[in-house]
């Protein structure tokens, strides 16, 4: 008789698109890279012109992989961080648009190809599959020289920067203020003490508030304090991906062994396992096994344990057993602190006026704040202009426009309904005729783009729809915009109208 769990496993693994299964074959994903990347480069040359192409695209490398959803993810790796930021800020949209044209559904990551990341990669890759697995057998084995206890490691399916520890994400570089002091103190405690005082540590907060930064900082610090401890840091998405791969290669035993033999397990963005039943179950068992043996588990998510969508009750309650620490959006004081620290790190003279201006204007999250600062510095370095308030306003004109006026969902619905000549009530209605459904999707898409509202909040504003409907709408509009210029212009026009 097949057990329930086994059945579940089978159904979850067979639901995966064939592409995902194929992506498990690493050799195949590498073969894929060159022709599509070459095609994309040609398109970019046409789009950007020879000079920009030479300067920004030629020096970067592209590699392609498939993520767990089966989308083709292009990693564009630039030789320096500055270049990565510049390319993403200026050409990110074009690259994404053209990429989707080529591969239908896909995404693009802009990363830094830094040799600094290498030794750390071996820390997480220590959980690599057993060398008896067919994939491992086909690949050259690497010796993890700096970690004698980690005998072998294997390159993972997706060698993206996301999986590696970022050398910038340390405690030293983390600016502490009221909104994040609890999370910071808890992170330090976990990293500095031998035996777990609270298990698990659950860090949560909105996007761009420093969860990943703190997780990496913990990993760095543990490595410094207790070099013999085995630490695994990975995203929940990657956890699932590897688990599915283990299922496929009937290698779950070594998967389990390797996870359960670590001293510290860190899983980032655990909300991702919502709805993935088999992965949740595996995670739950791994979690219990580690906590039972007094090993530290650290988890991050965008919501508190109790609010995690489509996560089983027993796991939600288990996740809340240790210390739950939330990160709040940075207040003005913290924003100033972060700006000062980052400007100093970049080694550039920032007038106080500019720092205060940014601190007042960019309130959404730290990532945006950092992005704005980087843009100003990049601009000043490239054109040799001194940083001033005037220059800042000019360079950030687009960002500032959207933050200056708080656009509401009601406004968006009204404007979009007007534009397509439908009733505002159709934004909430259950009618599915294309003539109203498409404008409704456009409005959902704009709500996601122009307001800080979460997907469930947006869904509620559209007649109590589910957040997955909103995700679908966003995807649909992105897809249509990529193929259909008239449609894209239409949506852009609406966006400009709303941004005033
Ligand atoms: P999250 O994982 O919560 O979405 P990240 O940890 O990726 O956010 O943080 C986004 C960016 O903001 C990172 O570059 C990070 O270094 C920076 N950041 C966030 N909080 C702080 C802080 N308190 N001090 C310094 N940098 C911060
Ligand atoms: Mg994160």
mmCIF file of N, CA, C and O and ligand atoms in Angstrom, residues 169 173-175 180 206-213 338 342 366-367 370, ligand 1:
data_model
loop_
_atom_site.group_PDB
_atom_site.id
_atom_site.type_symbol
_atom_site.label_atom_id
_atom_site.label_comp_id
_atom_site.label_asym_id
_atom_site.label_seq_id
_atom_site.Cartn_x
_atom_site.Cartn_y
_atom_site.Cartn_z
ATOM 1 N N UNK A 169 26.805 41.884 3.747
ATOM 2 C CA UNK A 169 25.750 41.696 4.746
ATOM 3 C C UNK A 169 26.313 41.184 6.070
ATOM 4 O O UNK A 169 26.178 40.018 6.418
ATOM 5 N N UNK A 173 27.945 46.148 9.129
ATOM 6 C CA UNK A 173 27.289 47.018 8.145
ATOM 7 C C UNK A 173 25.796 47.200 8.397
ATOM 8 O O UNK A 173 25.108 47.800 7.580
ATOM 9 N N UNK A 174 25.306 46.651 9.473
ATOM 10 C CA UNK A 174 23.870 46.754 9.740
ATOM 11 C C UNK A 174 23.638 47.910 10.703
ATOM 12 O O UNK A 174 24.200 47.941 11.798
ATOM 13 N N UNK A 175 22.850 48.854 10.296
ATOM 14 C CA UNK A 175 22.599 50.026 11.141
ATOM 15 C C UNK A 175 21.376 49.741 12.019
ATOM 16 O O UNK A 175 20.330 49.335 11.525
ATOM 17 N N UNK A 180 14.431 48.080 14.283
ATOM 18 C CA UNK A 180 15.001 46.750 14.057
ATOM 19 C C UNK A 180 15.843 46.251 15.230
ATOM 20 O O UNK A 180 16.562 45.257 15.098
ATOM 21 N N UNK A 206 8.464 43.244 6.239
ATOM 22 C CA UNK A 206 8.207 43.497 4.814
ATOM 23 C C UNK A 206 9.482 43.414 3.981
ATOM 24 O O UNK A 206 10.579 43.313 4.521
ATOM 25 N N UNK A 207 9.282 43.486 2.700
ATOM 26 C CA UNK A 207 10.399 43.366 1.771
ATOM 27 C C UNK A 207 11.380 44.537 1.924
ATOM 28 O O UNK A 207 10.975 45.667 2.164
ATOM 29 N N UNK A 208 12.656 44.215 1.817
ATOM 30 C CA UNK A 208 13.681 45.260 1.826
ATOM 31 C C UNK A 208 13.989 45.858 3.189
ATOM 32 O O UNK A 208 14.584 46.924 3.287
ATOM 33 N N UNK A 209 13.623 45.155 4.256
ATOM 34 C CA UNK A 209 13.862 45.721 5.587
ATOM 35 C C UNK A 209 15.060 45.098 6.303
ATOM 36 O O UNK A 209 15.326 45.424 7.448
ATOM 37 N N UNK A 210 15.742 44.167 5.637
ATOM 38 C CA UNK A 210 16.984 43.670 6.229
ATOM 39 C C UNK A 210 16.970 42.248 6.765
ATOM 40 O O UNK A 210 17.884 41.857 7.491
ATOM 41 N N UNK A 211 15.968 41.457 6.383
ATOM 42 C CA UNK A 211 15.928 40.076 6.882
ATOM 43 C C UNK A 211 17.102 39.257 6.338
ATOM 44 O O UNK A 211 17.829 38.609 7.099
ATOM 45 N N UNK A 212 17.285 39.328 5.032
ATOM 46 C CA UNK A 212 18.370 38.554 4.437
ATOM 47 C C UNK A 212 19.720 39.063 4.953
ATOM 48 O O UNK A 212 20.623 38.275 5.245
ATOM 49 N N UNK A 213 19.829 40.365 5.075
ATOM 50 C CA UNK A 213 21.065 40.943 5.608
ATOM 51 C C UNK A 213 21.383 40.333 6.986
ATOM 52 O O UNK A 213 22.506 39.867 7.227
ATOM 53 N N UNK A 338 21.294 54.997 8.106
ATOM 54 C CA UNK A 338 21.653 54.086 7.020
ATOM 55 C C UNK A 338 22.298 54.863 5.874
ATOM 56 O O UNK A 338 23.329 54.455 5.329
ATOM 57 N N UNK A 342 26.034 54.206 4.482
ATOM 58 C CA UNK A 342 26.247 53.735 3.106
ATOM 59 C C UNK A 342 27.082 54.729 2.306
ATOM 60 O O UNK A 342 27.918 54.328 1.497
ATOM 61 N N UNK A 366 14.412 49.976 2.928
ATOM 62 C CA UNK A 366 15.844 50.266 2.888
ATOM 63 C C UNK A 366 16.435 49.969 1.510
ATOM 64 O O UNK A 366 17.351 50.651 1.058
ATOM 65 N N UNK A 367 15.880 48.973 0.859
ATOM 66 C CA UNK A 367 16.400 48.626 -0.469
ATOM 67 C C UNK A 367 16.256 49.805 -1.420
ATOM 68 O O UNK A 367 17.175 50.138 -2.169
ATOM 69 N N UNK A 370 18.707 52.560 -0.556
ATOM 70 C CA UNK A 370 20.037 52.219 -1.019
ATOM 71 C C UNK A 370 20.129 52.401 -2.537
ATOM 72 O O UNK A 370 21.121 52.911 -3.055
HETATM 73 P P1 LIG B 1 14.769 41.641 2.985
HETATM 74 O O1 LIG B 1 15.488 40.330 2.974
HETATM 75 O O2 LIG B 1 14.097 41.943 4.273
HETATM 76 O O3 LIG B 1 13.845 41.824 1.816
HETATM 77 P P2 LIG B 1 17.423 42.701 2.636
HETATM 78 O O4 LIG B 1 18.076 42.075 3.797
HETATM 79 O O5 LIG B 1 17.708 42.101 1.308
HETATM 80 O O6 LIG B 1 15.844 42.795 2.840
HETATM 81 O O7 LIG B 1 17.784 44.253 2.637
HETATM 82 C C1 LIG B 1 17.663 45.081 1.494
HETATM 83 C C2 LIG B 1 18.855 46.013 1.393
HETATM 84 O O8 LIG B 1 18.794 46.948 2.434
HETATM 85 C C3 LIG B 1 20.157 45.276 1.545
HETATM 86 O O9 LIG B 1 21.093 45.827 0.653
HETATM 87 C C4 LIG B 1 20.567 45.526 2.976
HETATM 88 O O10 LIG B 1 21.966 45.555 3.140
HETATM 89 C C5 LIG B 1 19.968 46.886 3.232
HETATM 90 N N1 LIG B 1 19.581 47.070 4.631
HETATM 91 C C6 LIG B 1 18.393 46.741 5.199
HETATM 92 N N2 LIG B 1 18.375 47.073 6.500
HETATM 93 C C7 LIG B 1 19.574 47.642 6.766
HETATM 94 C C8 LIG B 1 20.168 48.204 7.930
HETATM 95 N N3 LIG B 1 19.518 48.281 9.081
HETATM 96 N N4 LIG B 1 21.422 48.707 7.826
HETATM 97 C C9 LIG B 1 22.079 48.651 6.672
HETATM 98 N N5 LIG B 1 21.580 48.132 5.529
HETATM 99 C C10 LIG B 1 20.337 47.641 5.570
#
